[in-house]
Amino acid sequence: MSALTDLSVTREGGILRLRLDRPHSLNSASPAMVEGLALALEEAVTDDSVRVVHLTGEGRAFCSGADLAGLDPARVADGSAMVLANRAIRAITTLDKPVLAAVSGPAAGFGCALALACDLVVAHPSASFSLSFTRLGLMPDGATTATVAASIGRARAMRMALLAEKFDATEAYLAGLVTHVTTEDTYDEVVEVLLAKLEAGAPLALAATKKAINAATLPHLEQAMETEHRGQSLLARTKDVVEGVSAFVERRAAVFRGE
């Protein structure tokens, strides 16, 4: 087991376990966490002993989104935060091994993006999924403009993104956003059974299958990330974002003026 900043990495046989580890902030995504996650996944590409990746969060949440308390608006405006976020998403989708996200508690904003980039998503009854970006004066990123629409269709993607609606575990499963939903008692067991199946599976066949399905359903993933990058960089310079972030920190309703 290695300890990276804000991320724990554990190996058990052919299972690489990555745990987002900032429970005090509901695993809000710090730059160190995102970079560590991307690096661990990139290293797994050349490690033939890794057969499957398990991504989850420590404590009461999967990931509550970007760390707004430590967010540097300049990093959003200059695009560097987006580059790092997209690196992590790309590392998940291009890895030639299956990645299973086990989600309990909120997966919001970038946390939702991380979960939905994975190949299988197991939702605990406490899980929720939301694209809360517009509440901050921003737009969805982390490739969610592609992954959400590919999973649940344009209409429900618009509902989820424009209204910043939260889908609970059952709603997410029925909409096709996640692959599995469990009971509280069966959550851990279901996750481990699925990981064991993937670990024992034919690695070349699984890699080819993942590549083919992603090519068919996410052919414009890179274009989506580029569009999000440009849009987010422009939005980060607006007064609405300053207001949105301030309102979030102060726990009040934002007043947007389109400025």
GROMACS .gro file of C-alpha atoms in nm:
model
  259
    1MET     CA    1   0.000   0.000   0.000
    2SER     CA    2   0.130   0.343  -0.090
    3ALA     CA    3   0.015   0.672   0.054
    4LEU     CA    4  -0.025   0.954  -0.191
    5THR     CA    5  -0.158   1.293  -0.092
    6ASP     CA    6  -0.537   1.269  -0.057
    7LEU     CA    7  -0.542   0.923  -0.220
    8SER     CA    8  -0.473   0.573  -0.090
    9VAL     CA    9  -0.352   0.300  -0.326
   10THR     CA   10  -0.379  -0.068  -0.232
   11ARG     CA   11  -0.303  -0.385  -0.427
   12GLU     CA   12  -0.484  -0.711  -0.359
   13GLY     CA   13  -0.391  -0.973  -0.616
   14GLY     CA   14  -0.496  -0.835  -0.954
   15ILE     CA   15  -0.718  -0.565  -0.802
   16LEU     CA   16  -0.582  -0.211  -0.784
   17ARG     CA   17  -0.783  -0.026  -0.521
   18LEU     CA   18  -0.789   0.353  -0.539
   19ARG     CA   19  -0.963   0.531  -0.252
   20LEU     CA   20  -1.028   0.906  -0.254
   21ASP     CA   21  -0.911   1.001   0.094
   22ARG     CA   22  -1.032   1.342   0.214
   23PRO     CA   23  -1.326   1.235   0.431
   24HIS     CA   24  -1.322   1.561   0.628
   25SER     CA   25  -1.441   1.741   0.313
   26LEU     CA   26  -1.654   1.459   0.169
   27ASN     CA   27  -1.357   1.373  -0.055
   28SER     CA   28  -1.364   1.704  -0.240
   29ALA     CA   29  -1.114   1.682  -0.522
   30SER     CA   30  -0.784   1.858  -0.457
   31PRO     CA   31  -0.522   1.895  -0.733
   32ALA     CA   32  -0.301   1.644  -0.549
   33MET     CA   33  -0.584   1.390  -0.540
   34VAL     CA   34  -0.665   1.425  -0.909
   35GLU     CA   35  -0.301   1.412  -1.015
   36GLY     CA   36  -0.237   1.106  -0.795
   37LEU     CA   37  -0.540   0.932  -0.940
   38ALA     CA   38  -0.431   1.001  -1.297
   39LEU     CA   39  -0.078   0.883  -1.224
   40ALA     CA   40  -0.192   0.558  -1.061
   41LEU     CA   41  -0.415   0.477  -1.357
   42GLU     CA   42  -0.147   0.566  -1.611
   43GLU     CA   43   0.101   0.339  -1.434
   44ALA     CA   44  -0.154   0.056  -1.443
   45VAL     CA   45  -0.138   0.059  -1.824
   46THR     CA   46   0.202  -0.110  -1.824
   47ASP     CA   47   0.146  -0.328  -1.517
   48ASP     CA   48   0.023  -0.663  -1.648
   49SER     CA   49  -0.048  -0.784  -1.295
   50VAL     CA   50  -0.333  -0.532  -1.263
   51ARG     CA   51  -0.651  -0.690  -1.396
   52VAL     CA   52  -0.918  -0.451  -1.264
   53VAL     CA   53  -0.935  -0.113  -1.086
   54HIS     CA   54  -1.164  -0.040  -0.793
   55LEU     CA   55  -1.236   0.331  -0.738
   56THR     CA   56  -1.422   0.445  -0.427
   57GLY     CA   57  -1.425   0.711  -0.157
   58GLU     CA   58  -1.343   0.709   0.212
   59GLY     CA   59  -1.619   0.784   0.461
   60ARG     CA   60  -1.963   0.927   0.387
   61ALA     CA   61  -1.909   1.030   0.025
   62PHE     CA   62  -1.765   0.918  -0.303
   63CYS     CA   63  -1.657   1.269  -0.405
   64SER     CA   64  -1.841   1.598  -0.344
   65GLY     CA   65  -1.676   1.773  -0.639
   66ALA     CA   66  -1.395   2.023  -0.666
   67ASP     CA   67  -1.246   2.160  -0.347
   68LEU     CA   68  -1.405   2.505  -0.362
   69ALA     CA   69  -1.241   2.619  -0.040
   70GLY     CA   70  -0.900   2.565  -0.196
   71LEU     CA   71  -0.999   2.651  -0.552
   72ASP     CA   72  -0.777   2.902  -0.731
   73PRO     CA   73  -0.999   3.080  -0.988
   74ALA     CA   74  -0.688   3.155  -1.193
   75ARG     CA   75  -0.632   2.782  -1.244
   76VAL     CA   76  -0.984   2.752  -1.381
   77ALA     CA   77  -0.953   3.059  -1.599
   78ASP     CA   78  -0.620   2.955  -1.750
   79GLY     CA   79  -0.746   2.602  -1.809
   80SER     CA   80  -0.486   2.422  -1.597
   81ALA     CA   81  -0.747   2.275  -1.363
   82MET     CA   82  -0.937   2.139  -1.663
   83VAL     CA   83  -0.622   1.986  -1.810
   84LEU     CA   84  -0.565   1.793  -1.488
   85ALA     CA   85  -0.931   1.688  -1.458
   86ASN     CA   86  -0.940   1.567  -1.818
   87ARG     CA   87  -0.616   1.377  -1.765
   88ALA     CA   88  -0.785   1.173  -1.491
   89ILE     CA   89  -1.099   1.111  -1.699
   90ARG     CA   90  -0.890   1.010  -2.000
   91ALA     CA   91  -0.684   0.775  -1.782
   92ILE     CA   92  -1.004   0.593  -1.682
   93THR     CA   93  -1.161   0.569  -2.026
   94THR     CA   94  -0.844   0.473  -2.215
   95LEU     CA   95  -0.712   0.221  -1.962
   96ASP     CA   96  -0.728  -0.123  -2.125
   97LYS     CA   97  -0.861  -0.274  -1.802
   98PRO     CA   98  -1.206  -0.242  -1.650
   99VAL     CA   99  -1.261   0.026  -1.385
  100LEU     CA  100  -1.540  -0.023  -1.132
  101ALA     CA  101  -1.666   0.271  -0.926
  102ALA     CA  102  -1.828   0.187  -0.592
  103VAL     CA  103  -2.035   0.490  -0.492
  104SER     CA  104  -2.184   0.560  -0.151
  105GLY     CA  105  -2.298   0.908  -0.058
  106PRO     CA  106  -2.275   1.200  -0.298
  107ALA     CA  107  -2.098   1.193  -0.632
  108ALA     CA  108  -2.133   1.559  -0.726
  109GLY     CA  109  -1.976   1.774  -0.993
  110PHE     CA  110  -1.634   1.636  -1.076
  111GLY     CA  111  -1.711   1.342  -0.847
  112CYS     CA  112  -2.002   1.253  -1.072
  113ALA     CA  113  -1.771   1.285  -1.372
  114LEU     CA  114  -1.522   1.041  -1.219
  115ALA     CA  115  -1.790   0.784  -1.141
  116LEU     CA  116  -1.955   0.801  -1.480
  117ALA     CA  117  -1.625   0.768  -1.666
  118CYS     CA  118  -1.588   0.421  -1.511
  119ASP     CA  119  -1.702   0.105  -1.687
  120LEU     CA  120  -1.924  -0.027  -1.407
  121VAL     CA  121  -2.085   0.183  -1.135
  122VAL     CA  122  -2.224   0.018  -0.823
  123ALA     CA  123  -2.449   0.247  -0.621
  124HIS     CA  124  -2.516   0.212  -0.248
  125PRO     CA  125  -2.868   0.323  -0.142
  126SER     CA  126  -2.711   0.641   0.000
  127ALA     CA  127  -2.555   0.730  -0.335
  128SER     CA  128  -2.659   1.037  -0.529
  129PHE     CA  129  -2.540   1.180  -0.859
  130SER     CA  130  -2.554   1.547  -0.954
  131LEU     CA  131  -2.405   1.792  -1.200
  132SER     CA  132  -2.410   2.097  -0.976
  133PHE     CA  133  -2.195   2.320  -1.196
  134THR     CA  134  -2.463   2.566  -1.308
  135ARG     CA  135  -2.534   2.653  -0.944
  136LEU     CA  136  -2.183   2.802  -0.942
  137GLY     CA  137  -2.220   2.981  -1.274
  138LEU     CA  138  -2.014   2.714  -1.449
  139MET     CA  139  -2.090   2.439  -1.703
  140PRO     CA  140  -2.051   2.063  -1.663
  141ASP     CA  141  -1.703   1.932  -1.731
  142GLY     CA  142  -1.503   1.614  -1.679
  143ALA     CA  143  -1.650   1.489  -2.010
  144THR     CA  144  -1.997   1.468  -1.854
  145THR     CA  145  -2.152   1.648  -2.151
  146ALA     CA  146  -2.064   1.327  -2.338
  147THR     CA  147  -2.084   1.051  -2.077
  148VAL     CA  148  -2.418   1.155  -1.925
  149ALA     CA  149  -2.591   1.199  -2.261
  150ALA     CA  150  -2.448   0.866  -2.381
  151SER     CA  151  -2.591   0.694  -2.074
  152ILE     CA  152  -2.934   0.850  -2.029
  153GLY     CA  153  -3.008   1.044  -2.350
  154ARG     CA  154  -3.025   1.412  -2.439
  155ALA     CA  155  -3.350   1.499  -2.259
  156ARG     CA  156  -3.253   1.361  -1.921
  157ALA     CA  157  -2.898   1.490  -1.960
  158MET     CA  158  -3.038   1.840  -2.012
  159ARG     CA  159  -3.259   1.799  -1.707
  160MET     CA  160  -2.969   1.683  -1.494
  161ALA     CA  161  -2.727   1.953  -1.615
  162LEU     CA  162  -2.945   2.262  -1.663
  163LEU     CA  163  -3.150   2.215  -1.347
  164ALA     CA  164  -2.862   2.068  -1.144
  165GLU     CA  165  -3.103   1.796  -1.034
  166LYS     CA  166  -2.981   1.522  -0.802
  167PHE     CA  167  -3.055   1.160  -0.896
  168ASP     CA  168  -3.067   0.915  -0.607
  169ALA     CA  169  -2.937   0.559  -0.646
  170THR     CA  170  -3.265   0.412  -0.770
  171GLU     CA  171  -3.336   0.700  -1.010
  172ALA     CA  172  -2.983   0.673  -1.147
  173TYR     CA  173  -3.021   0.300  -1.204
  174LEU     CA  174  -3.362   0.326  -1.370
  175ALA     CA  175  -3.235   0.607  -1.594
  176GLY     CA  176  -2.935   0.398  -1.703
  177LEU     CA  177  -2.679   0.621  -1.535
  178VAL     CA  178  -2.530   0.339  -1.325
  179THR     CA  179  -2.501  -0.035  -1.380
  180HIS     CA  180  -2.594  -0.169  -1.035
  181VAL     CA  181  -2.785  -0.057  -0.727
  182THR     CA  182  -2.772  -0.257  -0.404
  183THR     CA  183  -2.919  -0.270  -0.058
  184GLU     CA  184  -2.718  -0.154   0.241
  185ASP     CA  185  -2.654  -0.515   0.340
  186THR     CA  186  -2.541  -0.636  -0.004
  187TYR     CA  187  -2.331  -0.339  -0.119
  188ASP     CA  188  -1.988  -0.467  -0.017
  189GLU     CA  189  -2.066  -0.819  -0.133
  190VAL     CA  190  -2.185  -0.708  -0.477
  191VAL     CA  191  -1.875  -0.492  -0.525
  192GLU     CA  192  -1.642  -0.778  -0.434
  193VAL     CA  193  -1.827  -1.035  -0.647
  194LEU     CA  194  -1.805  -0.807  -0.952
  195LEU     CA  195  -1.437  -0.732  -0.890
  196ALA     CA  196  -1.365  -1.106  -0.863
  197LYS     CA  197  -1.546  -1.173  -1.192
  198LEU     CA  198  -1.350  -0.901  -1.369
  199GLU     CA  199  -1.021  -1.014  -1.214
  200ALA     CA  200  -1.083  -1.369  -1.339
  201GLY     CA  201  -1.199  -1.256  -1.683
  202ALA     CA  202  -1.002  -1.283  -2.007
  203PRO     CA  203  -0.796  -0.961  -2.003
  204LEU     CA  204  -0.756  -0.927  -2.379
  205ALA     CA  205  -1.128  -0.983  -2.436
  206LEU     CA  206  -1.224  -0.733  -2.166
  207ALA     CA  207  -0.984  -0.474  -2.309
  208ALA     CA  208  -1.118  -0.517  -2.662
  209THR     CA  209  -1.478  -0.501  -2.540
  210LYS     CA  210  -1.422  -0.182  -2.341
  211LYS     CA  211  -1.248  -0.018  -2.636
  212ALA     CA  212  -1.524  -0.112  -2.878
  213ILE     CA  213  -1.812   0.003  -2.659
  214ASN     CA  214  -1.642   0.333  -2.580
  215ALA     CA  215  -1.570   0.387  -2.949
  216ALA     CA  216  -1.937   0.326  -3.033
  217THR     CA  217  -2.092   0.531  -2.752
  218LEU     CA  218  -1.832   0.802  -2.684
  219PRO     CA  219  -1.685   0.879  -3.026
  220HIS     CA  220  -1.669   1.252  -2.952
  221LEU     CA  221  -1.524   1.230  -2.602
  222GLU     CA  222  -1.211   1.431  -2.682
  223GLN     CA  223  -1.415   1.694  -2.865
  224ALA     CA  224  -1.650   1.720  -2.566
  225MET     CA  225  -1.359   1.775  -2.328
  226GLU     CA  226  -1.217   2.043  -2.554
  227THR     CA  227  -1.553   2.221  -2.577
  228GLU     CA  228  -1.591   2.204  -2.199
  229HIS     CA  229  -1.236   2.334  -2.157
  230ARG     CA  230  -1.301   2.642  -2.371
  231GLY     CA  231  -1.641   2.714  -2.219
  232GLN     CA  232  -1.531   2.667  -1.860
  233SER     CA  233  -1.226   2.888  -1.906
  234LEU     CA  234  -1.447   3.172  -2.031
  235LEU     CA  235  -1.709   3.125  -1.760
  236ALA     CA  236  -1.444   3.126  -1.487
  237ARG     CA  237  -1.369   3.491  -1.572
  238THR     CA  238  -1.728   3.607  -1.512
  239LYS     CA  239  -1.880   3.783  -1.212
  240ASP     CA  240  -2.145   3.511  -1.199
  241VAL     CA  241  -1.883   3.255  -1.096
  242VAL     CA  242  -1.755   3.480  -0.821
  243GLU     CA  243  -2.113   3.514  -0.698
  244GLY     CA  244  -2.183   3.140  -0.735
  245VAL     CA  245  -1.878   3.031  -0.537
  246SER     CA  246  -1.935   3.299  -0.272
  247ALA     CA  247  -2.297   3.192  -0.233
  248PHE     CA  248  -2.193   2.827  -0.199
  249VAL     CA  249  -1.937   2.903   0.070
  250GLU     CA  250  -2.181   3.131   0.251
  251ARG     CA  251  -2.465   2.878   0.213
  252ARG     CA  252  -2.708   3.116   0.049
  253ALA     CA  253  -2.890   3.140  -0.283
  254ALA     CA  254  -2.682   3.290  -0.562
  255VAL     CA  255  -2.805   3.595  -0.752
  256PHE     CA  256  -2.680   3.568  -1.110
  257ARG     CA  257  -2.682   3.873  -1.338
  258GLY     CA  258  -2.533   3.732  -1.657
  259GLU     CA  259  -2.213   3.928  -1.611
   0.00000   0.00000   0.00000
